[in-house]
Amino acid sequence: MADGAGKAAGDAARGGPPADPADHLRSPAYLRLLLLAALVGAPISAAAYFFLHLVDGLQEWVYADLPRALGFAGTPLWWPLPLLGIAGVLVGLVVRHLPGGGGHSPLDGFATGHTPQPADLPGILLAALASLGLGAVLGPEAPLIALGGGLAVLAVRLSRRDVPDQAAAVVASAGSFAAISALLGSPLLGAFLLMESAGLGGPVLGLVLLPGLLASGIGALVFVGLNQVSGLGTAALELPGLPPFAHPDVAQFGWALVIGVLAAFLGSGIRRLGTLLRGCVERRTVLLTAAAGLGVAALAVVYPAATGRDAADVLGSGEEDIGVLLERSAEYSVGALLLLIACKGLAYGLSLPAFRGGPVFPAMFIGAAGGIAMSHLPGLPLVAGVAMGIGAMCVVMLRLPLTSVLLATLLMYEDGLAVAPIVIVAVVVAHVTSARLAPRPGAPDRRPGSEGTPAAPAPEQRPAT
């Protein structure tokens, strides 16, 4: 790659304004950067597609096929206990002994400022497979972002060793875009998530985003093609046919205020639980990661024992289960939904400091379950409750308001524009309320074992863009 492309990428990646961004956009070096982003986007998105199906296949094997192979008529109620205990040991060993620590903690958000090195990739892959494949309550998006960026850098440096670091950073960003291009149902959602989490803005925004958007678009096409060719089925978030929603009214505006406040308290409690446990887990990683896994498994035993529902409601990311929950919402009593929210929320809080994965899908699932439960109250239709619940819980856990609004509205398909105003209200209320509930940025960290532990980056501390 030419030095001009590296300079353009460097100026953009550092956030410093170049002399004239349009000059970089017209330069042959920048066109070569776009071509490189397109070339790395296709194989990385294919790798992401098969990674997602590998996780799904592993879950199906350990929770359905293996019990039958061992002679059980069905999956025993206690079955998650040994599996999540083993998952905790495996993840703890990876975090403690392999380069890169299995990737960053989900409590740290998406850590967009760090690109994994090639030596980190095996640990990230192993920790993600053990966490997600064996039932930890996390999603696949953070490992995909890390693996996509690391694979892009590896491919570029294998092809040419003198690639400037700044150009490699932009190509890594394009690899991350490609890896989650269709995971959230639309390449635009993944693009906004990465853009907002990185805090990009100003005239260089386009210079950084164009390679990523190109890789993301190509990646979405690869996902569609592999869906048709492989026969494995879709690997993206989809919701079933939703009932029609006409328009919001005054009562729903009032419910948006209530849902925003409730989500702020619930999500802040989950984050606080994860933060309190994080210092302990970091001091005795293997033992306490296994203990966290057993805690998640215990919650997955309590819920079906009390409700007669499937333990899969509690385990895993909830990515595929959101659609099932909506389709069968009439089968869930309010009590079962409240217990599901409590068990899933506690399991989420235990998984965040110990396992490796992303925070998006469990937040969406809990928000959807809360919206369904509240839709039994007067004046709150199901679609409005689910959309506001998803948006409000996502913004509390991700601290990305634009991405949270888009997640909640675009997933509603034709109802999205109609629910958008009340989703915005719920997201803003939840974001502001959770910010007031969060510890002050300058407050000392009183977590056990927090001495010398870097605090998770807080979006409100980023310079305004």
JSON list of N, CA, C and O in Angstrom, two decimals, residues 174-195:
[
{"chain": "A", "resi": 174, "resn": "ALA", "atom": "N", "xyz": [-12.31, -1.94, 8.69]},
{"chain": "A", "resi": 174, "resn": "ALA", "atom": "CA", "xyz": [-13.11, -2.51, 7.61]},
{"chain": "A", "resi": 174, "resn": "ALA", "atom": "C", "xyz": [-13.38, -3.99, 7.86]},
{"chain": "A", "resi": 174, "resn": "ALA", "atom": "O", "xyz": [-14.48, -4.50, 7.59]},
{"chain": "A", "resi": 175, "resn": "GLY", "atom": "N", "xyz": [-12.39, -4.71, 8.38]},
{"chain": "A", "resi": 175, "resn": "GLY", "atom": "CA", "xyz": [-12.60, -6.11, 8.71]},
{"chain": "A", "resi": 175, "resn": "GLY", "atom": "C", "xyz": [-13.65, -6.30, 9.78]},
{"chain": "A", "resi": 175, "resn": "GLY", "atom": "O", "xyz": [-14.47, -7.23, 9.71]},
{"chain": "A", "resi": 176, "resn": "SER", "atom": "N", "xyz": [-13.67, -5.41, 10.77]},
{"chain": "A", "resi": 176, "resn": "SER", "atom": "CA", "xyz": [-14.70, -5.49, 11.81]},
{"chain": "A", "resi": 176, "resn": "SER", "atom": "C", "xyz": [-16.08, -5.21, 11.23]},
{"chain": "A", "resi": 176, "resn": "SER", "atom": "O", "xyz": [-17.06, -5.87, 11.58]},
{"chain": "A", "resi": 177, "resn": "PHE", "atom": "N", "xyz": [-16.17, -4.20, 10.35]},
{"chain": "A", "resi": 177, "resn": "PHE", "atom": "CA", "xyz": [-17.44, -3.91, 9.68]},
{"chain": "A", "resi": 177, "resn": "PHE", "atom": "C", "xyz": [-17.94, -5.15, 8.93]},
{"chain": "A", "resi": 177, "resn": "PHE", "atom": "O", "xyz": [-19.12, -5.50, 8.99]},
{"chain": "A", "resi": 178, "resn": "ALA", "atom": "N", "xyz": [-17.03, -5.80, 8.19]},
{"chain": "A", "resi": 178, "resn": "ALA", "atom": "CA", "xyz": [-17.43, -6.96, 7.41]},
{"chain": "A", "resi": 178, "resn": "ALA", "atom": "C", "xyz": [-17.90, -8.11, 8.29]},
{"chain": "A", "resi": 178, "resn": "ALA", "atom": "O", "xyz": [-18.85, -8.82, 7.96]},
{"chain": "A", "resi": 179, "resn": "ALA", "atom": "N", "xyz": [-17.25, -8.29, 9.45]},
{"chain": "A", "resi": 179, "resn": "ALA", "atom": "CA", "xyz": [-17.57, -9.42, 10.32]},
{"chain": "A", "resi": 179, "resn": "ALA", "atom": "C", "xyz": [-18.97, -9.34, 10.89]},
{"chain": "A", "resi": 179, "resn": "ALA", "atom": "O", "xyz": [-19.62, -10.36, 11.12]},
{"chain": "A", "resi": 180, "resn": "ILE", "atom": "N", "xyz": [-19.47, -8.12, 11.17]},
{"chain": "A", "resi": 180, "resn": "ILE", "atom": "CA", "xyz": [-20.82, -8.01, 11.74]},
{"chain": "A", "resi": 180, "resn": "ILE", "atom": "C", "xyz": [-21.78, -7.39, 10.74]},
{"chain": "A", "resi": 180, "resn": "ILE", "atom": "O", "xyz": [-22.82, -6.85, 11.11]},
{"chain": "A", "resi": 181, "resn": "SER", "atom": "N", "xyz": [-21.46, -7.51, 9.45]},
{"chain": "A", "resi": 181, "resn": "SER", "atom": "CA", "xyz": [-22.21, -6.81, 8.41]},
{"chain": "A", "resi": 181, "resn": "SER", "atom": "C", "xyz": [-23.69, -7.15, 8.42]},
{"chain": "A", "resi": 181, "resn": "SER", "atom": "O", "xyz": [-24.53, -6.29, 8.19]},
{"chain": "A", "resi": 182, "resn": "ALA", "atom": "N", "xyz": [-24.03, -8.41, 8.64]},
{"chain": "A", "resi": 182, "resn": "ALA", "atom": "CA", "xyz": [-25.44, -8.81, 8.59]},
{"chain": "A", "resi": 182, "resn": "ALA", "atom": "C", "xyz": [-25.93, -9.38, 9.91]},
{"chain": "A", "resi": 182, "resn": "ALA", "atom": "O", "xyz": [-27.07, -9.80, 10.00]},
{"chain": "A", "resi": 183, "resn": "LEU", "atom": "N", "xyz": [-25.09, -9.38, 10.94]},
{"chain": "A", "resi": 183, "resn": "LEU", "atom": "CA", "xyz": [-25.46, -10.00, 12.21]},
{"chain": "A", "resi": 183, "resn": "LEU", "atom": "C", "xyz": [-26.68, -9.35, 12.83]},
{"chain": "A", "resi": 183, "resn": "LEU", "atom": "O", "xyz": [-27.56, -10.02, 13.39]},
{"chain": "A", "resi": 184, "resn": "LEU", "atom": "N", "xyz": [-26.76, -8.02, 12.77]},
{"chain": "A", "resi": 184, "resn": "LEU", "atom": "CA", "xyz": [-27.85, -7.29, 13.42]},
{"chain": "A", "resi": 184, "resn": "LEU", "atom": "C", "xyz": [-29.05, -7.08, 12.50]},
{"chain": "A", "resi": 184, "resn": "LEU", "atom": "O", "xyz": [-29.95, -6.32, 12.83]},
{"chain": "A", "resi": 185, "resn": "GLY", "atom": "N", "xyz": [-29.07, -7.75, 11.36]},
{"chain": "A", "resi": 185, "resn": "GLY", "atom": "CA", "xyz": [-30.20, -7.64, 10.45]},
{"chain": "A", "resi": 185, "resn": "GLY", "atom": "C", "xyz": [-30.00, -6.65, 9.33]},
{"chain": "A", "resi": 185, "resn": "GLY", "atom": "O", "xyz": [-30.72, -6.66, 8.35]},
{"chain": "A", "resi": 186, "resn": "SER", "atom": "N", "xyz": [-29.01, -5.76, 9.45]},
{"chain": "A", "resi": 186, "resn": "SER", "atom": "CA", "xyz": [-28.74, -4.76, 8.43]},
{"chain": "A", "resi": 186, "resn": "SER", "atom": "C", "xyz": [-27.29, -4.31, 8.55]},
{"chain": "A", "resi": 186, "resn": "SER", "atom": "O", "xyz": [-26.81, -4.10, 9.67]},
{"chain": "A", "resi": 187, "resn": "PRO", "atom": "N", "xyz": [-26.57, -4.15, 7.44]},
{"chain": "A", "resi": 187, "resn": "PRO", "atom": "CA", "xyz": [-25.20, -3.65, 7.53]},
{"chain": "A", "resi": 187, "resn": "PRO", "atom": "C", "xyz": [-25.13, -2.25, 8.11]},
{"chain": "A", "resi": 187, "resn": "PRO", "atom": "O", "xyz": [-24.12, -1.86, 8.69]},
{"chain": "A", "resi": 188, "resn": "LEU", "atom": "N", "xyz": [-26.21, -1.46, 7.97]},
{"chain": "A", "resi": 188, "resn": "LEU", "atom": "CA", "xyz": [-26.20, -0.11, 8.53]},
{"chain": "A", "resi": 188, "resn": "LEU", "atom": "C", "xyz": [-26.15, -0.13, 10.05]},
{"chain": "A", "resi": 188, "resn": "LEU", "atom": "O", "xyz": [-25.52, 0.73, 10.67]},
{"chain": "A", "resi": 189, "resn": "LEU", "atom": "N", "xyz": [-26.82, -1.10, 10.68]},
{"chain": "A", "resi": 189, "resn": "LEU", "atom": "CA", "xyz": [-26.80, -1.17, 12.13]},
{"chain": "A", "resi": 189, "resn": "LEU", "atom": "C", "xyz": [-25.39, -1.43, 12.65]},
{"chain": "A", "resi": 189, "resn": "LEU", "atom": "O", "xyz": [-24.94, -0.80, 13.61]},
{"chain": "A", "resi": 190, "resn": "GLY", "atom": "N", "xyz": [-24.70, -2.37, 12.02]},
{"chain": "A", "resi": 190, "resn": "GLY", "atom": "CA", "xyz": [-23.33, -2.63, 12.44]},
{"chain": "A", "resi": 190, "resn": "GLY", "atom": "C", "xyz": [-22.43, -1.43, 12.21]},
{"chain": "A", "resi": 190, "resn": "GLY", "atom": "O", "xyz": [-21.57, -1.12, 13.03]},
{"chain": "A", "resi": 191, "resn": "ALA", "atom": "N", "xyz": [-22.64, -0.72, 11.10]},
{"chain": "A", "resi": 191, "resn": "ALA", "atom": "CA", "xyz": [-21.83, 0.46, 10.82]},
{"chain": "A", "resi": 191, "resn": "ALA", "atom": "C", "xyz": [-22.06, 1.54, 11.87]},
{"chain": "A", "resi": 191, "resn": "ALA", "atom": "O", "xyz": [-21.11, 2.16, 12.37]},
{"chain": "A", "resi": 192, "resn": "PHE", "atom": "N", "xyz": [-23.31, 1.79, 12.21]},
{"chain": "A", "resi": 192, "resn": "PHE", "atom": "CA", "xyz": [-23.60, 2.80, 13.23]},
{"chain": "A", "resi": 192, "resn": "PHE", "atom": "C", "xyz": [-23.03, 2.39, 14.58]},
{"chain": "A", "resi": 192, "resn": "PHE", "atom": "O", "xyz": [-22.55, 3.24, 15.34]},
{"chain": "A", "resi": 193, "resn": "LEU", "atom": "N", "xyz": [-23.12, 1.10, 14.92]},
{"chain": "A", "resi": 193, "resn": "LEU", "atom": "CA", "xyz": [-22.58, 0.65, 16.20]},
{"chain": "A", "resi": 193, "resn": "LEU", "atom": "C", "xyz": [-21.09, 0.95, 16.28]},
{"chain": "A", "resi": 193, "resn": "LEU", "atom": "O", "xyz": [-20.60, 1.51, 17.28]},
{"chain": "A", "resi": 194, "resn": "LEU", "atom": "N", "xyz": [-20.34, 0.59, 15.24]},
{"chain": "A", "resi": 194, "resn": "LEU", "atom": "CA", "xyz": [-18.90, 0.83, 15.27]},
{"chain": "A", "resi": 194, "resn": "LEU", "atom": "C", "xyz": [-18.58, 2.32, 15.22]},
{"chain": "A", "resi": 194, "resn": "LEU", "atom": "O", "xyz": [-17.65, 2.79, 15.88]},
{"chain": "A", "resi": 195, "resn": "MET", "atom": "N", "xyz": [-19.33, 3.07, 14.43]},
{"chain": "A", "resi": 195, "resn": "MET", "atom": "CA", "xyz": [-19.09, 4.50, 14.33]},
{"chain": "A", "resi": 195, "resn": "MET", "atom": "C", "xyz": [-19.32, 5.19, 15.67]},
{"chain": "A", "resi": 195, "resn": "MET", "atom": "O", "xyz": [-18.50, 5.99, 16.15]}
]
